[in-house]
């Protein structure tokens, strides 16, 4: 496959004819809907026929992503064929060691994943009854061995009853003083669950050095957690975030720095790269403490450019697309992902020999991403 960037005057018929493919194939691969409008600067994936040299160059990839149980059935059906595992978000817990299930029933999604040959993975987070991350829960858990034992027992029982096939631990804002105990807890969970054949993974804040300051980073010890878990995922996104200034969600230059540090502390065969499946839209000018960005899908971002007649630009340092438009006297700025930016992340996976790619999150289906992944890799399947 190749990538074509739209120029002024282009149309789908001319692009398909030039590429030597049916126009319907071009439309399908890029989710272009009638009346087939395009934005200058939009990147399109150009499908190509099979080639022996590309088949030989493809390597195996562990592919997974996070989904809430309220994901639409259509989106789940479209995405599951491209996954090894499905991480279902999320179970919290109480200070008594009782699990707090997701707000929506997860049983149907567990069944749908299993029927598709995809292992459903339970996600454990320190979410309290109010649905918010609570690092006080982490501290309480780290300081009480009996609480840990109760929670681990609850995890094993619930996973077995519901049909989960693995566990992902996503503890954010871990205090520095809780870091060693968190790694020990992860190892303890792994030793118990491996008896049942359940692998344990852990999500890691995107550190670039072992002594990185900040509540998000200080309690996350890459070396210890890499030793404790079967797999890790680098949460290499959210540089651009809801309350921050407009910028790329996953700038490739910063993602590379995280990967460079991670491979110095953790075996590469355990590491998956986190990839965002979304963007953000900010009203500008940005005012710290006041401006709030809204999450937007990659397809919606392109639609904004088309609807408002503005070009999509590309930042060569962040390796990420962005656009600006005016509406009702307010200027807006959007950063998102396209096939060029995703290709850059796949190239990084190849360069460092990482285990896989993990997506936050799968609530919207962006077909060019998955077609590009199939072109680049052989996705590991469970059946």
Short mmCIF file of N, CA, C and O in Angstrom, two decimals, residues 210-291:
data_model
loop_
_atom_site.label_atom_id
_atom_site.label_comp_id
_atom_site.label_asym_id
_atom_site.label_seq_id
_atom_site.Cartn_x
_atom_site.Cartn_y
_atom_site.Cartn_z
N UNK A 210 14.59 7.43 34.14
CA UNK A 210 14.16 6.75 35.37
C UNK A 210 13.77 7.70 36.48
O UNK A 210 12.97 7.34 37.36
N UNK A 211 14.31 8.92 36.49
CA UNK A 211 14.05 9.86 37.58
C UNK A 211 13.11 10.99 37.16
O UNK A 211 13.14 12.07 37.73
N UNK A 212 12.26 10.74 36.17
CA UNK A 212 11.34 11.77 35.68
C UNK A 212 10.38 12.22 36.78
O UNK A 212 9.79 11.39 37.48
N UNK A 213 10.25 13.51 36.95
CA UNK A 213 9.42 14.07 38.00
C UNK A 213 7.96 14.14 37.57
O UNK A 213 7.65 14.20 36.39
N UNK A 214 7.07 14.19 38.58
CA UNK A 214 5.64 14.31 38.32
C UNK A 214 4.88 13.11 38.86
O UNK A 214 5.36 11.97 38.82
N UNK A 215 3.68 13.36 39.36
CA UNK A 215 2.87 12.31 39.98
C UNK A 215 2.55 11.19 39.01
O UNK A 215 2.43 10.02 39.40
N UNK A 216 2.44 11.51 37.73
CA UNK A 216 2.12 10.48 36.74
C UNK A 216 3.25 9.48 36.58
O UNK A 216 3.03 8.34 36.18
N UNK A 217 4.50 9.90 36.89
CA UNK A 217 5.67 9.11 36.53
C UNK A 217 6.42 8.48 37.70
O UNK A 217 7.01 7.40 37.56
N UNK A 218 6.47 9.15 38.85
CA UNK A 218 7.43 8.80 39.89
C UNK A 218 7.22 7.41 40.49
O UNK A 218 8.18 6.78 40.93
N UNK A 219 5.98 6.92 40.51
CA UNK A 219 5.73 5.60 41.08
C UNK A 219 5.78 4.47 40.07
O UNK A 219 5.50 3.32 40.41
N UNK A 220 6.15 4.80 38.82
CA UNK A 220 6.20 3.79 37.76
C UNK A 220 7.65 3.46 37.46
O UNK A 220 8.36 4.23 36.79
N UNK A 221 8.11 2.33 37.97
CA UNK A 221 9.49 1.88 37.78
C UNK A 221 9.53 0.92 36.60
O UNK A 221 9.09 -0.23 36.71
N UNK A 222 10.05 1.37 35.46
CA UNK A 222 10.04 0.56 34.25
C UNK A 222 10.76 -0.77 34.46
O UNK A 222 10.28 -1.82 34.02
N UNK A 223 11.91 -0.75 35.09
CA UNK A 223 12.68 -1.98 35.25
C UNK A 223 11.93 -2.99 36.11
O UNK A 223 11.78 -4.16 35.73
N UNK A 224 11.44 -2.54 37.27
CA UNK A 224 10.75 -3.46 38.18
C UNK A 224 9.45 -3.98 37.59
O UNK A 224 9.13 -5.17 37.69
N UNK A 225 8.68 -3.10 36.97
CA UNK A 225 7.40 -3.53 36.39
C UNK A 225 7.62 -4.40 35.16
O UNK A 225 6.85 -5.33 34.90
N UNK A 226 8.68 -4.11 34.41
CA UNK A 226 9.02 -4.96 33.28
C UNK A 226 9.37 -6.37 33.70
O UNK A 226 9.07 -7.35 33.00
N UNK A 227 10.01 -6.50 34.85
CA UNK A 227 10.34 -7.82 35.39
C UNK A 227 9.10 -8.51 35.95
O UNK A 227 8.97 -9.74 35.86
N UNK A 228 8.19 -7.73 36.52
CA UNK A 228 7.03 -8.30 37.22
C UNK A 228 5.94 -8.80 36.28
O UNK A 228 5.24 -9.76 36.60
N UNK A 229 5.76 -8.16 35.12
CA UNK A 229 4.64 -8.45 34.23
C UNK A 229 5.07 -9.30 33.05
O UNK A 229 6.25 -9.37 32.69
N UNK A 230 4.08 -9.95 32.42
CA UNK A 230 4.34 -10.69 31.19
C UNK A 230 4.53 -9.73 30.03
O UNK A 230 5.34 -9.99 29.12
N UNK A 231 3.76 -8.62 30.03
CA UNK A 231 3.82 -7.65 28.96
C UNK A 231 3.61 -6.25 29.53
O UNK A 231 3.02 -6.10 30.61
N UNK A 232 4.05 -5.24 28.80
CA UNK A 232 3.78 -3.86 29.19
C UNK A 232 3.31 -3.09 27.96
O UNK A 232 3.65 -3.44 26.82
N UNK A 233 2.52 -2.04 28.20
CA UNK A 233 2.17 -1.12 27.13
C UNK A 233 2.61 0.29 27.52
O UNK A 233 2.32 0.75 28.64
N UNK A 234 3.30 0.96 26.61
CA UNK A 234 3.70 2.34 26.83
C UNK A 234 2.55 3.24 26.44
O UNK A 234 2.10 3.23 25.29
N UNK A 235 2.05 4.03 27.39
CA UNK A 235 0.93 4.93 27.11
C UNK A 235 1.45 6.19 26.40
O UNK A 235 1.42 7.30 26.96
N UNK A 236 1.91 5.98 25.17
CA UNK A 236 2.56 7.06 24.42
C UNK A 236 1.53 7.92 23.69
O UNK A 236 1.46 7.95 22.45
N UNK A 237 0.73 8.61 24.48
CA UNK A 237 -0.27 9.55 23.98
C UNK A 237 -0.64 10.50 25.10
O UNK A 237 -0.14 10.38 26.22
N UNK A 238 -1.49 11.45 24.79
CA UNK A 238 -1.94 12.48 25.75
C UNK A 238 -0.89 13.55 26.02
O UNK A 238 -0.89 14.14 27.09
N UNK A 239 0.01 13.82 25.08
CA UNK A 239 0.78 15.07 25.18
C UNK A 239 -0.17 16.23 24.92
O UNK A 239 -0.19 17.20 25.65
N UNK A 240 -0.95 16.11 23.86
CA UNK A 240 -2.10 16.99 23.69
C UNK A 240 -3.25 16.36 24.44
O UNK A 240 -3.59 15.20 24.21
N UNK A 241 -3.85 17.10 25.39
CA UNK A 241 -4.89 16.51 26.24
C UNK A 241 -5.97 17.55 26.54
O UNK A 241 -5.87 18.71 26.14
N UNK A 242 -6.99 17.13 27.26
CA UNK A 242 -8.20 17.93 27.44
C UNK A 242 -7.92 19.33 27.94
O UNK A 242 -8.47 20.31 27.41
N UNK A 243 -7.09 19.48 28.96
CA UNK A 243 -6.87 20.80 29.57
C UNK A 243 -5.52 21.41 29.21
O UNK A 243 -5.15 22.45 29.75
N UNK A 244 -4.80 20.77 28.30
CA UNK A 244 -3.51 21.30 27.89
C UNK A 244 -3.62 22.15 26.63
O UNK A 244 -4.68 22.26 26.02
N UNK A 245 -2.52 22.76 26.21
CA UNK A 245 -2.51 23.59 25.01
C UNK A 245 -2.61 22.72 23.76
O UNK A 245 -2.28 21.53 23.78
N UNK A 246 -3.04 23.29 22.64
CA UNK A 246 -3.14 22.53 21.39
C UNK A 246 -1.79 21.98 20.95
O UNK A 246 -0.81 22.73 20.84
N UNK A 247 -1.73 20.70 20.72
CA UNK A 247 -0.54 20.05 20.20
C UNK A 247 -0.89 18.62 19.83
O UNK A 247 -1.99 18.14 20.13
N UNK A 248 0.02 17.93 19.18
CA UNK A 248 -0.21 16.56 18.78
C UNK A 248 -0.46 15.67 19.99
O UNK A 248 0.18 15.83 21.04
N UNK A 249 -1.39 14.74 19.87
CA UNK A 249 -1.69 13.81 20.96
C UNK A 249 -0.52 12.85 21.19
O UNK A 249 -0.19 12.53 22.33
N UNK A 250 0.12 12.43 20.11
CA UNK A 250 1.25 11.50 20.21
C UNK A 250 2.36 11.94 19.26
O UNK A 250 2.60 11.30 18.23
N UNK A 251 3.06 13.05 19.57
CA UNK A 251 4.13 13.52 18.68
C UNK A 251 5.24 12.49 18.57
O UNK A 251 5.75 12.00 19.59
N UNK A 252 5.60 12.15 17.35
CA UNK A 252 6.52 11.04 17.14
C UNK A 252 7.89 11.28 17.76
O UNK A 252 8.54 10.34 18.22
N UNK A 253 8.33 12.53 17.80
CA UNK A 253 9.63 12.81 18.41
C UNK A 253 9.62 12.47 19.90
O UNK A 253 10.61 11.96 20.44
N UNK A 254 8.50 12.72 20.59
CA UNK A 254 8.39 12.39 22.01
C UNK A 254 8.16 10.89 22.21
O UNK A 254 8.70 10.28 23.14
N UNK A 255 7.36 10.29 21.34
CA UNK A 255 7.13 8.85 21.41
C UNK A 255 8.45 8.10 21.28
O UNK A 255 8.72 7.14 22.02
N UNK A 256 9.29 8.54 20.36
CA UNK A 256 10.60 7.90 20.17
C UNK A 256 11.43 7.96 21.45
O UNK A 256 12.10 6.99 21.83
N UNK A 257 11.42 9.10 22.14
CA UNK A 257 12.19 9.24 23.37
C UNK A 257 11.72 8.25 24.42
O UNK A 257 12.54 7.66 25.16
N UNK A 258 10.41 8.03 24.52
CA UNK A 258 9.88 7.06 25.48
C UNK A 258 10.34 5.66 25.12
O UNK A 258 10.77 4.88 25.98
N UNK A 259 10.26 5.31 23.84
CA UNK A 259 10.67 3.98 23.40
C UNK A 259 12.16 3.77 23.67
O UNK A 259 12.57 2.70 24.15
N UNK A 260 12.96 4.78 23.39
CA UNK A 260 14.41 4.65 23.63
C UNK A 260 14.71 4.35 25.10
O UNK A 260 15.58 3.52 25.40
N UNK A 261 13.99 5.01 26.00
CA UNK A 261 14.21 4.71 27.42
C UNK A 261 13.66 3.33 27.78
O UNK A 261 14.31 2.56 28.48
N UNK A 262 12.46 3.02 27.28
CA UNK A 262 11.82 1.75 27.64
C UNK A 262 12.69 0.55 27.27
O UNK A 262 12.84 -0.39 28.06
N UNK A 263 13.27 0.56 26.07
CA UNK A 263 14.04 -0.61 25.65
C UNK A 263 15.36 -0.73 26.42
O UNK A 263 15.99 -1.80 26.39
N UNK A 264 15.75 0.32 27.12
CA UNK A 264 16.95 0.23 27.96
C UNK A 264 16.64 -0.42 29.31
O UNK A 264 17.56 -0.82 30.02
N UNK A 265 15.35 -0.51 29.65
CA UNK A 265 14.96 -1.02 30.97
C UNK A 265 14.12 -2.29 30.92
O UNK A 265 14.03 -3.00 31.92
N UNK A 266 13.49 -2.56 29.77
CA UNK A 266 12.55 -3.68 29.65
C UNK A 266 12.89 -4.46 28.38
O UNK A 266 13.18 -3.86 27.34
N UNK A 267 12.82 -5.80 28.41
CA UNK A 267 13.05 -6.58 27.19
C UNK A 267 12.08 -6.17 26.08
O UNK A 267 10.87 -6.03 26.33
N UNK A 268 12.58 -5.97 24.88
CA UNK A 268 11.73 -5.49 23.78
C UNK A 268 10.58 -6.44 23.49
O UNK A 268 9.50 -5.99 23.05
N UNK A 269 10.78 -7.73 23.75
CA UNK A 269 9.72 -8.69 23.44
C UNK A 269 8.53 -8.58 24.39
O UNK A 269 7.51 -9.25 24.19
N UNK A 270 8.63 -7.72 25.39
CA UNK A 270 7.50 -7.49 26.30
C UNK A 270 6.77 -6.17 26.00
O UNK A 270 5.71 -5.92 26.58
N UNK A 271 7.33 -5.33 25.15
CA UNK A 271 6.87 -3.95 25.02
C UNK A 271 5.92 -3.77 23.84
O UNK A 271 6.24 -4.13 22.70
N UNK A 272 4.75 -3.17 24.10
CA UNK A 272 3.84 -2.73 23.04
C UNK A 272 3.77 -1.21 23.06
O UNK A 272 3.86 -0.58 24.11
N UNK A 273 3.59 -0.64 21.87
CA UNK A 273 3.50 0.80 21.72
C UNK A 273 2.05 1.24 21.76
O UNK A 273 1.22 0.74 20.99
N UNK A 274 1.73 2.18 22.64
CA UNK A 274 0.38 2.73 22.69
C UNK A 274 0.16 3.71 21.55
O UNK A 274 1.00 4.56 21.28
N UNK A 275 -0.99 3.59 20.88
CA UNK A 275 -1.33 4.44 19.74
C UNK A 275 -2.72 5.03 19.98
O UNK A 275 -3.66 4.29 20.25
N UNK A 276 -2.88 6.35 19.86
CA UNK A 276 -4.21 6.94 20.05
C UNK A 276 -5.09 6.75 18.82
O UNK A 276 -4.63 6.86 17.69
N UNK A 277 -6.34 6.46 19.06
CA UNK A 277 -7.33 6.33 17.98
C UNK A 277 -8.31 7.49 18.05
O UNK A 277 -9.52 7.32 17.95
N UNK A 278 -7.78 8.68 18.23
CA UNK A 278 -8.62 9.87 18.43
C UNK A 278 -7.75 11.11 18.28
O UNK A 278 -6.52 11.03 18.16
N UNK A 279 -8.41 12.25 18.32
CA UNK A 279 -7.71 13.53 18.35
C UNK A 279 -8.41 14.45 19.32
O UNK A 279 -9.32 14.04 20.05
N UNK A 280 -7.99 15.72 19.35
CA UNK A 280 -8.63 16.73 20.19
C UNK A 280 -8.89 18.00 19.39
O UNK A 280 -8.10 18.35 18.49
N UNK A 281 -9.97 18.66 19.74
CA UNK A 281 -10.31 19.95 19.14
C UNK A 281 -10.35 21.02 20.23
O UNK A 281 -11.09 20.88 21.21
N UNK A 282 -9.56 22.09 20.03
CA UNK A 282 -9.48 23.18 21.00
C UNK A 282 -10.07 24.47 20.43
O UNK A 282 -9.81 24.80 19.27
N UNK A 283 -10.83 25.22 21.24
CA UNK A 283 -11.09 26.62 20.86
C UNK A 283 -9.84 27.42 21.20
O UNK A 283 -9.20 27.18 22.22
N UNK A 284 -9.46 28.34 20.33
CA UNK A 284 -8.26 29.14 20.59
C UNK A 284 -8.61 30.62 20.48
O UNK A 284 -9.58 30.99 19.80
N UNK A 285 -7.90 31.49 21.20
CA UNK A 285 -6.64 31.21 21.89
C UNK A 285 -6.83 30.35 23.14
O UNK A 285 -7.85 30.43 23.81
N UNK A 286 -5.81 29.55 23.43
CA UNK A 286 -5.82 28.70 24.61
C UNK A 286 -5.57 29.53 25.86
O UNK A 286 -4.66 30.37 25.90
N UNK A 287 -6.40 29.32 26.89
CA UNK A 287 -6.24 29.99 28.17
C UNK A 287 -6.05 28.91 29.24
O UNK A 287 -6.96 28.10 29.48
N UNK A 288 -4.89 28.88 29.84
CA UNK A 288 -4.58 27.87 30.84
C UNK A 288 -5.60 27.89 31.97
O UNK A 288 -5.91 28.95 32.52
N UNK A 289 -6.11 26.73 32.33
CA UNK A 289 -7.07 26.62 33.42
C UNK A 289 -8.51 26.88 33.01
O UNK A 289 -9.44 26.66 33.80
N UNK A 290 -8.71 27.33 31.78
CA UNK A 290 -10.06 27.64 31.30
C UNK A 290 -10.43 26.84 30.06
O UNK A 290 -11.50 26.25 29.99
N UNK A 291 -9.51 26.82 29.08
CA UNK A 291 -9.80 26.14 27.81
C UNK A 291 -9.90 24.63 28.01
O UNK A 291 -9.07 24.03 28.69
#
